[in-house]
Coordinates of C-alpha atoms and ligand atoms in Angstrom, one line a residue:
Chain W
X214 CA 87.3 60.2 95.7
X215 CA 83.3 61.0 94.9
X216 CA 81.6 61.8 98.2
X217 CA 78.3 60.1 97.9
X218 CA 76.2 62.1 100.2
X219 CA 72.5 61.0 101.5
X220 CA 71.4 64.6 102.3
X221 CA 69.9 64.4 106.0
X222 CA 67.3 67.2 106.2
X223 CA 67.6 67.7 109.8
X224 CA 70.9 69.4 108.9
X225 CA 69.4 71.6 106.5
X226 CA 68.6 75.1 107.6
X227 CA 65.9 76.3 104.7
X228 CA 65.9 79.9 105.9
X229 CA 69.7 80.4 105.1
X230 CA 69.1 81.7 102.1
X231 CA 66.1 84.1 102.9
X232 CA 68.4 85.4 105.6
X233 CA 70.8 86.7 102.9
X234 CA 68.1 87.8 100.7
X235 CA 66.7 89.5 103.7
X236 CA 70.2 91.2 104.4
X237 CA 71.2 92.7 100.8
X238 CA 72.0 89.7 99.3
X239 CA 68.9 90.5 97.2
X240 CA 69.3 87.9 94.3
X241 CA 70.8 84.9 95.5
X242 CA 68.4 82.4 94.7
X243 CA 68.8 83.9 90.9
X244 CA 72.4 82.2 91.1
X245 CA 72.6 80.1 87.8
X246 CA 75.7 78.0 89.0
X247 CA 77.6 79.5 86.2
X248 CA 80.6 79.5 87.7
X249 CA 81.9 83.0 86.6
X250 CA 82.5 83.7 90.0
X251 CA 84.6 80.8 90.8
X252 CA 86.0 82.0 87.2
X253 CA 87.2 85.5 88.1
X254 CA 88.3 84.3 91.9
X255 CA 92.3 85.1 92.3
X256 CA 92.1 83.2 95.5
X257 CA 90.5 80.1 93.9
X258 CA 93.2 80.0 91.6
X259 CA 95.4 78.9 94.0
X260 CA 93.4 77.4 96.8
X261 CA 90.7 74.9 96.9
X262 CA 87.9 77.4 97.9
X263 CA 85.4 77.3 94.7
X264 CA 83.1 80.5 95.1
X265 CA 79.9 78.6 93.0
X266 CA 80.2 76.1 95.6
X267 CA 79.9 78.5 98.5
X268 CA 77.3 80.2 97.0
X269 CA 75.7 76.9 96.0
X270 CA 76.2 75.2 99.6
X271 CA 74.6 78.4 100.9
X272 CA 71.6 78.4 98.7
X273 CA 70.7 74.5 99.8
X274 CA 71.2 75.4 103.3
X275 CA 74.4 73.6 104.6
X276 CA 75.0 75.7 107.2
X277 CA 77.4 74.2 109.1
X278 CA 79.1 72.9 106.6
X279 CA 79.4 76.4 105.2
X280 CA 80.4 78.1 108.0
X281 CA 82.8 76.0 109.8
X282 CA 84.6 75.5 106.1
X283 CA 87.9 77.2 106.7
X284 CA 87.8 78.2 102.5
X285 CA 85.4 81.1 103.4
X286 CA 88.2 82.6 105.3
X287 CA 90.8 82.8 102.0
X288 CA 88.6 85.3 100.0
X289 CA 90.4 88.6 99.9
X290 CA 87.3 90.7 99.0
X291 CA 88.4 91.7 95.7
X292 CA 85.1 92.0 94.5
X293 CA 86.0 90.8 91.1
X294 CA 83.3 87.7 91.6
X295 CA 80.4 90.6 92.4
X296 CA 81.7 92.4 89.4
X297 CA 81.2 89.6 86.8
X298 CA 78.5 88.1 88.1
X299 CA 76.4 87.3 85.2
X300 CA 72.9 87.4 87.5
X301 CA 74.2 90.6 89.7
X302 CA 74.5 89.0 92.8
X303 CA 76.6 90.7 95.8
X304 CA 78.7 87.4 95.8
X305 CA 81.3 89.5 98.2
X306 CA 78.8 90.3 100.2
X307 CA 77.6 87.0 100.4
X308 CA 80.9 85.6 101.9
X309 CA 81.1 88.5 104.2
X310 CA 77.4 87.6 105.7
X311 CA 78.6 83.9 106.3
X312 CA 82.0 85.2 107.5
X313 CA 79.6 87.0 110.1
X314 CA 77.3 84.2 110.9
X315 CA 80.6 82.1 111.2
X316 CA 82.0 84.1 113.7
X317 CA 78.8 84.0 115.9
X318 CA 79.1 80.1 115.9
X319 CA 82.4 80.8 117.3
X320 CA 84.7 80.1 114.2
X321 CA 87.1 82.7 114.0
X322 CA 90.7 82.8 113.7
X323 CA 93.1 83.8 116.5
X324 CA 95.0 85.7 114.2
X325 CA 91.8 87.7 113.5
X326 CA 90.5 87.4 117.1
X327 CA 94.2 89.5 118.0
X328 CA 93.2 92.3 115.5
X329 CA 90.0 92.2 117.1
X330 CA 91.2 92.8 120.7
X331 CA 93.7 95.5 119.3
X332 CA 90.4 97.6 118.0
X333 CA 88.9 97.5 121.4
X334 CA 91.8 98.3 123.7
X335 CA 93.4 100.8 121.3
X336 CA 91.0 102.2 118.7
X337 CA 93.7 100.9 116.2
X338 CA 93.3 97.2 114.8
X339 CA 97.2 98.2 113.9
X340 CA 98.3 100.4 116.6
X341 CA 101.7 102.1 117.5
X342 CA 103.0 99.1 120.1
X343 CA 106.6 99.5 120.6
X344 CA 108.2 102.9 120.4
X345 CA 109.6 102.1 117.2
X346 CA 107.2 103.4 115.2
X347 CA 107.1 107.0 117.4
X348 CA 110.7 107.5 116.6
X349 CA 110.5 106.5 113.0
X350 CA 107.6 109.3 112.9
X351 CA 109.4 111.8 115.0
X352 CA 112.7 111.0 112.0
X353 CA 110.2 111.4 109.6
X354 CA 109.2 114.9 111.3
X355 CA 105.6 114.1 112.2
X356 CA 104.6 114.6 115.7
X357 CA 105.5 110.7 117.5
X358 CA 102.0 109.8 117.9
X359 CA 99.1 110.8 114.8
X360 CA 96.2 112.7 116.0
X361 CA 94.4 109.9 115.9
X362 CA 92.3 108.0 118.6
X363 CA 96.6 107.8 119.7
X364 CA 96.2 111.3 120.6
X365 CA 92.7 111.3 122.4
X366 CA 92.2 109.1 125.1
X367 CA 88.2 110.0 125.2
X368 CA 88.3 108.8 121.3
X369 CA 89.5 105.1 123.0
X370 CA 86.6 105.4 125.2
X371 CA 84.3 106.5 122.8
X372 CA 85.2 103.2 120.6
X373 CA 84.9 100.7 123.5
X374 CA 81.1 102.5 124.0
X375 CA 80.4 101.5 120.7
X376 CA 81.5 98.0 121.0
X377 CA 79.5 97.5 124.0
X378 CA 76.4 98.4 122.8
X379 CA 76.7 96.2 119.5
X380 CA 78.1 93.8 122.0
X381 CA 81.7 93.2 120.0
X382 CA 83.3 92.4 123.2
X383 CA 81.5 89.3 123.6
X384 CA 81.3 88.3 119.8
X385 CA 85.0 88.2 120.4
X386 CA 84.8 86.6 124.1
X387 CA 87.1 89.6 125.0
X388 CA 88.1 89.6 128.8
X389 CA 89.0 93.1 129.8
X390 CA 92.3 93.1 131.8
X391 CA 93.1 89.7 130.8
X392 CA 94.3 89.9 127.4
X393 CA 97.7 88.7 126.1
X394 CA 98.8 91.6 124.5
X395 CA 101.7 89.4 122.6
X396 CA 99.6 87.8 120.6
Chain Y
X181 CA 93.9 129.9 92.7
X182 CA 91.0 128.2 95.5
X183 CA 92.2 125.9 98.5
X184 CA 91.2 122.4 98.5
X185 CA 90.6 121.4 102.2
X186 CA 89.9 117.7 103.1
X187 CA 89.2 115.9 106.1
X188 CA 92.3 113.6 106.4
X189 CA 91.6 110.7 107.3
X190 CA 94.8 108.5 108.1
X191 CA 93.7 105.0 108.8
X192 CA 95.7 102.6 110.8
X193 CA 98.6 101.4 108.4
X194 CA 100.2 104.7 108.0
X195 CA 100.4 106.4 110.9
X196 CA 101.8 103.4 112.4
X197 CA 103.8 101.3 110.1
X198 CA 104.4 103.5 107.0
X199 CA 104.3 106.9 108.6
X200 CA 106.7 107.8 105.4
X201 CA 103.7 107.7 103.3
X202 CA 102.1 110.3 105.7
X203 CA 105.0 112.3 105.9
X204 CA 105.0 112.4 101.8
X205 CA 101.9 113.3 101.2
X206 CA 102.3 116.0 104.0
X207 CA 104.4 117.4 101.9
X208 CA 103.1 117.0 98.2
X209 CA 99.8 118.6 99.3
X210 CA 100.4 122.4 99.9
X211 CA 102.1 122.4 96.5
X212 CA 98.7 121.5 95.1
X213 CA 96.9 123.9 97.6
X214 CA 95.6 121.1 99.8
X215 CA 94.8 121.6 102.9
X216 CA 94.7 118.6 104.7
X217 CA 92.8 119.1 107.9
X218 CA 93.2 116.8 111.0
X219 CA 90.4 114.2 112.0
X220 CA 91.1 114.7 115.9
X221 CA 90.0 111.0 117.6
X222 CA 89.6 108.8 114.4
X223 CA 90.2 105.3 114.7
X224 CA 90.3 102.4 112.4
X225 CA 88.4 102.4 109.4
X226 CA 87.3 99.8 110.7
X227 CA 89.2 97.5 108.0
X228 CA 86.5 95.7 105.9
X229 CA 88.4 92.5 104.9
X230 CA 88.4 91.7 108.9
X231 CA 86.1 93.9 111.3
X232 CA 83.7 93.4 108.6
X233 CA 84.5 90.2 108.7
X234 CA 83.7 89.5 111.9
X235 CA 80.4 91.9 112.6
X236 CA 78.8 94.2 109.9
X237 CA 77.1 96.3 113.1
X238 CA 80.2 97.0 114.8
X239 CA 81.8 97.9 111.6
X240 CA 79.0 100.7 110.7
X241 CA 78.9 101.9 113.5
X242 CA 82.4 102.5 113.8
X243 CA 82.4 104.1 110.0
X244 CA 79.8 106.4 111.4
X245 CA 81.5 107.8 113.8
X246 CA 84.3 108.5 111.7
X247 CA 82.0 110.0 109.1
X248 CA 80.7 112.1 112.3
X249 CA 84.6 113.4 112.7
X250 CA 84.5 114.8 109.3
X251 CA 81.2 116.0 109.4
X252 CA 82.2 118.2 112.5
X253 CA 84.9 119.7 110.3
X254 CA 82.4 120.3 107.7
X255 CA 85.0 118.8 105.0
X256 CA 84.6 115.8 102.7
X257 CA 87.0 113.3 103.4
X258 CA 90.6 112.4 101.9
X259 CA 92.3 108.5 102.2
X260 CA 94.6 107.4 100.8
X261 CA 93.9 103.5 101.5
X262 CA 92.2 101.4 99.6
X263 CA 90.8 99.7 102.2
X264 CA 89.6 103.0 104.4
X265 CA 88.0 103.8 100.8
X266 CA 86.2 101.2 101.2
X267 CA 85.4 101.1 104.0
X268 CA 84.3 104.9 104.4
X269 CA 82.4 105.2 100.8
X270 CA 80.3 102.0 101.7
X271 CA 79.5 103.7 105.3
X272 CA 78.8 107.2 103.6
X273 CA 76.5 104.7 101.2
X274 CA 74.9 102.4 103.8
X275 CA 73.9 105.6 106.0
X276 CA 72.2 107.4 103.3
X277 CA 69.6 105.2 104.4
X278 CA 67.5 107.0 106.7
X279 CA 66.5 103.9 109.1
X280 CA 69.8 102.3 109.0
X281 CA 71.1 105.8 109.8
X282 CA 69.0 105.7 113.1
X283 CA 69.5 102.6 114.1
X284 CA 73.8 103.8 114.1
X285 CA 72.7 107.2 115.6
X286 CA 71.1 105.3 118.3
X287 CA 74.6 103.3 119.3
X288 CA 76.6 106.2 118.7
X289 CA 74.6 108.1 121.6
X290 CA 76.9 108.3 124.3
X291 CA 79.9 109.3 122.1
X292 CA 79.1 112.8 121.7
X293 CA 78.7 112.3 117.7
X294 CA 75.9 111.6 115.5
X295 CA 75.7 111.3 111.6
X296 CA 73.8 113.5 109.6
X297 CA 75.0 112.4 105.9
X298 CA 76.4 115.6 104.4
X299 CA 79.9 114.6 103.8
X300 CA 81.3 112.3 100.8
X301 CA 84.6 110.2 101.0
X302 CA 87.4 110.7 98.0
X303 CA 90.4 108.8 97.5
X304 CA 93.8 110.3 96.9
X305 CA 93.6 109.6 93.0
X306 CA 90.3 110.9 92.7
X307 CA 91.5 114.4 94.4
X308 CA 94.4 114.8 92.4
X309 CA 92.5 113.6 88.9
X310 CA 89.4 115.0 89.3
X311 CA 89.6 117.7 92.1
X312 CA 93.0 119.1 91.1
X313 CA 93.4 118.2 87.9
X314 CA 96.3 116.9 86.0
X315 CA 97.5 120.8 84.7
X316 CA 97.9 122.3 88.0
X317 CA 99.5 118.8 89.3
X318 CA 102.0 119.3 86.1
X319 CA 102.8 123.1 86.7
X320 CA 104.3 121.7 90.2
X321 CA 106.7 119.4 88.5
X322 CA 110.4 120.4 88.0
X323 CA 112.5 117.0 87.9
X324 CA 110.7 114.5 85.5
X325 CA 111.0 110.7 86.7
X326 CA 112.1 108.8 83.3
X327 CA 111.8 105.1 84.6
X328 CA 109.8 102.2 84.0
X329 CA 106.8 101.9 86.4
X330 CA 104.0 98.9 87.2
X331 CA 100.9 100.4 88.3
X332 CA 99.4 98.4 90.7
X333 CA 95.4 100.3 91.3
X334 CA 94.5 97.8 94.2
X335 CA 90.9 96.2 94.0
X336 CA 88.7 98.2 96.7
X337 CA 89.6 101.4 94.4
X338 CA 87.1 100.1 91.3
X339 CA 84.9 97.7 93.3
X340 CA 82.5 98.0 94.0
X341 CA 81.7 99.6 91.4
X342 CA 78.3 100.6 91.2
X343 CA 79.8 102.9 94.4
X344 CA 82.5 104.2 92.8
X345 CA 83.3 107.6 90.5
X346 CA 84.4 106.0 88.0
X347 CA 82.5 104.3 85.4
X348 CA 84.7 101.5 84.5
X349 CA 86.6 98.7 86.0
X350 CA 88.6 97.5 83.1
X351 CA 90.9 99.1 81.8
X352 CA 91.1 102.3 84.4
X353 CA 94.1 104.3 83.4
X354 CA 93.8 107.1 85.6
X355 CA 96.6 106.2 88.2
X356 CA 98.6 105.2 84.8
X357 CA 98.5 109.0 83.2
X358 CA 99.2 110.5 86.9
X359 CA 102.1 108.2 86.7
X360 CA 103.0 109.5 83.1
X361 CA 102.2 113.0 84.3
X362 CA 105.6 112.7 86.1
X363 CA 107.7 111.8 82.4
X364 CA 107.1 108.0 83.7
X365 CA 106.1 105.2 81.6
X366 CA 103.5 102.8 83.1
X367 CA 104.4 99.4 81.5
X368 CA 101.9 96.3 80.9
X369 CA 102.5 93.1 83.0
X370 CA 100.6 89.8 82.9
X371 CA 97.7 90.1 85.8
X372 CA 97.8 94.1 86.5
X373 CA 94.8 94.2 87.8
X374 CA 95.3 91.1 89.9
X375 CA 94.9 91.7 93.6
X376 CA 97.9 91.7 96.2
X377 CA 96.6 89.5 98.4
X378 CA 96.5 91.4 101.5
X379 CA 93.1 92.2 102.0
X380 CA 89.9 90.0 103.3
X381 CA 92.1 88.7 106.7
X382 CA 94.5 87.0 104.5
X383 CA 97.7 89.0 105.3
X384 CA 97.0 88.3 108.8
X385 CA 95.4 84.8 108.5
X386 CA 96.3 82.9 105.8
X387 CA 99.7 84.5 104.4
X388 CA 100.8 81.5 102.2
X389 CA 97.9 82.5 100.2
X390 CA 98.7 86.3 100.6
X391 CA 102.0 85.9 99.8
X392 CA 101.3 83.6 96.5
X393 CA 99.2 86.3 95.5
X394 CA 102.0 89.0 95.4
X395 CA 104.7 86.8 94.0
X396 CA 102.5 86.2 91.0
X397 CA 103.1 89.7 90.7
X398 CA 106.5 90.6 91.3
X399 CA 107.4 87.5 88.7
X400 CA 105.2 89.3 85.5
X401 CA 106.5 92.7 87.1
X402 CA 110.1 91.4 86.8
X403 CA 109.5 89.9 83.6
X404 CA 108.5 93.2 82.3
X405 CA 111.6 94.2 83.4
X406 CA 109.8 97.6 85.2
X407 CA 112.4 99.8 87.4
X408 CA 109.5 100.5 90.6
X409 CA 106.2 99.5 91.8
X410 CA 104.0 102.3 91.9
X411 CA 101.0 101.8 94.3
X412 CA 97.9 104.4 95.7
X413 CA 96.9 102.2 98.7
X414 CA 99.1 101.6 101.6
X415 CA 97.7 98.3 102.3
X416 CA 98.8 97.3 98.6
X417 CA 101.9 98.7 99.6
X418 CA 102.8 96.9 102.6
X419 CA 102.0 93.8 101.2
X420 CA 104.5 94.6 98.4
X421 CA 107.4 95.9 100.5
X422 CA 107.2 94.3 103.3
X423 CA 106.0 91.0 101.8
X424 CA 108.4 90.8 99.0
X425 CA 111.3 90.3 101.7
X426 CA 108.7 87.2 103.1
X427 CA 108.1 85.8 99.7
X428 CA 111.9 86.0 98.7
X429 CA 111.9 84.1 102.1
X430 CA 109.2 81.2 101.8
X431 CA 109.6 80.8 98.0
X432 CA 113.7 81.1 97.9
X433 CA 113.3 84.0 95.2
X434 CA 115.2 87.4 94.9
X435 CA 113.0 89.4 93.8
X436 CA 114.0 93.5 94.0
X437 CA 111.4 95.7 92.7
X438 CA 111.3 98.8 94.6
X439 CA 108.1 100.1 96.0
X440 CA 106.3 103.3 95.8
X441 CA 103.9 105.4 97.4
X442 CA 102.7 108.2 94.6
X443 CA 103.1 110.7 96.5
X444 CA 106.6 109.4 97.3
X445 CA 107.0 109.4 93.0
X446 CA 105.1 113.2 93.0
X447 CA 107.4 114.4 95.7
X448 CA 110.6 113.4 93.9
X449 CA 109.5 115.0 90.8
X450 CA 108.4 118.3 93.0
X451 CA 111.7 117.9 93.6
X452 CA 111.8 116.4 97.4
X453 CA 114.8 114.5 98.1
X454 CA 114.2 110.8 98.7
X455 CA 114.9 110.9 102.1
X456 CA 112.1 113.9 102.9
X457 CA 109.8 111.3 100.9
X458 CA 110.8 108.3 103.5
X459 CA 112.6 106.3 100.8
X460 CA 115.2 104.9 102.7
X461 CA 113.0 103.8 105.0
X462 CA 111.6 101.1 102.6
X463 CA 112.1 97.0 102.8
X464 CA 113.6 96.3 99.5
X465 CA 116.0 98.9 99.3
X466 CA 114.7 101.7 96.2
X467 CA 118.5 102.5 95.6
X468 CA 118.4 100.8 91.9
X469 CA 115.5 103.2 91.0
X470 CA 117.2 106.1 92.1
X471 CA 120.0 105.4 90.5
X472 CA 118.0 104.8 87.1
X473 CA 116.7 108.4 87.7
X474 CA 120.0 110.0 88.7
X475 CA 119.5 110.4 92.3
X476 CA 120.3 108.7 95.7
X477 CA 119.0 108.8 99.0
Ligands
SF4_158 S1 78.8 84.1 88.9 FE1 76.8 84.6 89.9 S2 75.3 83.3 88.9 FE2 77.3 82.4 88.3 S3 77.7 80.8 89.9 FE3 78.6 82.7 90.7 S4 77.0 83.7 92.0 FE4 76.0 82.1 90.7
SF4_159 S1 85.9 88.7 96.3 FE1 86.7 86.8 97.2 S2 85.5 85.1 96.2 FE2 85.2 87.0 95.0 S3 86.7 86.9 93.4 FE3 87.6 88.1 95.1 S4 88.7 86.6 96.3 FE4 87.3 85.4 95.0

């Protein structure tokens, strides 16, 4: 069915689009609405996200309903849409800043919230957690554990420093201690 | 003849769910006098498709100090993921910027490292193409691999490309004549340069998609009638070992392309056995390709 839409300019957030320009994204506003990118998009091929539309929703400033769109989350940065662009935009890049800004509104996946909480307690967003993997590495005739932040507690420290400061712990919500390490 | 020495970066995948890849390309490199030299205390990447993701600050800053790692060696890094490639060119990139490169410094305080810009990041096939060289790769090989091989290159390899070493995007054939170095042929299949599907989150988010992705492939790959997969990312890898078994699963095929590593393909033809190269220690069983070539692990 045709969505008639009114647009309601309270929803629209007109600096959206400087934002991007601001933050790489350099020639957004020079997007044609060709519809290469949507074109060359393996993902699109298969799901409904449409990259033009993204880009387009972006550029008129529907924030919200850009960022809380789950499509922005089935881009697998290929990079073939920034490739082919016809006006040189950074169209990965693009989805990457709203992926960011999406995130800050608090729309992230759990899946992606688990990796998340792996980086800060390990150093590893895929780290050695069952024994498993040690033995298959000793077989294998590595030492069990890499010389990795595995090897060097300090190196685990050093990481959570880092997420403090840029203050990735509570982009994430992440409550020290109190984690489910299942998930 | 000179020693090539690398910072080796391993990543997160392969040290801790295909440590077969590692102990490979352990192995290949001293044949090819590299020295691969330990990066004590890296971490992640951090991946792009998801830390990236999630906060492009967090995500430098983390690249930074892995740069730092290498930078204390004094050695140019080596990876052999596409997605640490990635990763670790656009942070070597990004950080050439003076006032981006203070603004990390600044958070990295604290950590005992700081970034100075002096190193560069290669990948795996850039080493052994351009660094190596495709003679002194051939001088190692004793036991030519006659088989039928899909390349797969893996997107973060070429793109972007205005990054990258390479010049082109299309029709990139320098993982297909490393191939062919070994007495390989690299056949065509419909959507070669198609993605796997594993990067952006995907894999760990939204694996119907993922998995679509790959079985794309592994339909054209099988139609091509190719005797192995031959990949240079581990990531790419993964998602075509491990995730053929899950798309045999969800989409009820049988799909049984056996799935290499190339250093896993090099070491057999330096003549390694397949089970110093990790082979049995694959998903879908690479029995029917070592049978093609007259071995078994
Ligand atoms: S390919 Fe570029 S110009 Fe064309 S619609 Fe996509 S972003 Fe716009
Ligand atoms: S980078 Fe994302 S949006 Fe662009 S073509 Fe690839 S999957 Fe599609």
């Amino acid at each position: 069915m045709i969505d008639r839409r009114i647009i309601n300019g309270s929803k629209i957030d007109s600096e959206l689009a400087d934002d991007m320009t601001k933050a790489g994204i350099d020639r957004i506003r020079s997007c044609i609405q060709c519809g290469t990118c949507t074109g060359a998009c393996p993902s699109g091929r298969r799901t409904a996200m449409r990259t033009r539309q993204l880009i387009r929703k972006a550029l008129l400033g529907f924030r919200e309903e850009v960022l809380s769109d789950p499509d922005l989350w089935v881009c697998t940065t290929c990079g073939t849409c920034t490739e082919r662009c016809p006006r040189k935009i950074d169209v990965t890049e693009a989805i990457l800043y709203l992926r960011n800004l999406a995130c800050q509104e608090g729309y992230m996946r759990p899946e992606h919230r688990a990796v998340s909480v792996k980086l800060i307690e390990t150093g590893h967003a895929v780290p050695i957690d069952d024994e498993k993997w040690s033995k298959m590495r000793e077989d294998l005739g590595l030492s069990p554990l890499p010389p990795t932040v595995h090897s060097y507690p300090k190196a685990v420290k050093e990481i959570q420093h880092i997420i403090k400061k840029t203050g990735f712990d509570k982009l994430i919500n992440y409550k020290e201690g109190k984690e489910d390490d299942k998930t | 003849m000179t020693k090539h020495r690398y910072s080796f970066f391993l990543g997160c995948v392969i040290p801790n769910r295909l440590p077969q890849i590692e102990a490979a390309t352990r192995l290949v490199a001293p044949k090819l006098d590299i020295e691969l030299v330990e990066m004590k205390g890296a971490s992640c990447c951090p991946a792009p498709g998801v830390i990236k993701s999630f906060d492009k600050d967090t995500w430098l800053a983390i690249v930074a100090r892995n740069i730092a790692l290498a930078e204390e060696n004094g050695l140019d890094i080596l990876v052999l993921c596409n997605g640490c490639y990635g990763t670790l060119i656009a942070g070597v990139h990004d950080l050439k910027d003076p006032e981006t490169r203070a603004r990390v410094n600044k958070i990295l305080k604290g950590t005992g490292h700081q970034i100075k810009g002096t190193v560069t990041t290669k990948h795996l096939a850039e080493v052994l193409y351009m660094d190596i060289g495709m003679e002194a790769i051939e001088e190692t090989i004793i036991r030519p691999i006659e088989a039928r091989c899909a390349i797969h290159v893996g997107c973060h390899l070429l793109k972007p490309s205005d990054i990258r070493p390479w010049g082109v995007v299309e029709d990139f054939t320098v993982v297909d004549e490393l191939v062919e170095l070994l007495g390989a042929t690299s056949v065509d299949y419909k959507l070669k340069d198609m993605c796997c599907g594993a990067g952006g989150g995907l894999r760990s988010a939204v694996l119907d998609v993922s998995l679509d992705m790959a079985r794309e492939k592994f339909e054209a790959m099988t139609q091509a009638k190719v005797d192995c997969l031959v990949n240079v990312c581990n990531f790419c890898h993964l998602q075509f070992d491990v995730g053929q078994v899950q798309v045999n699963k969800e989409f009820g095929t049988d799909y049984q392309i056996p799935v290499l590593y190339y250093t896993q393909l090099l070491g057999l033809a330096q003549g390694f056995t397949p089970k110093e190269m990790g082979l049995d220690r694959h998903y879908i069983s690479v029995e029917p390709f070592l049978e093609k070539i007259g071995m078994s692990v």
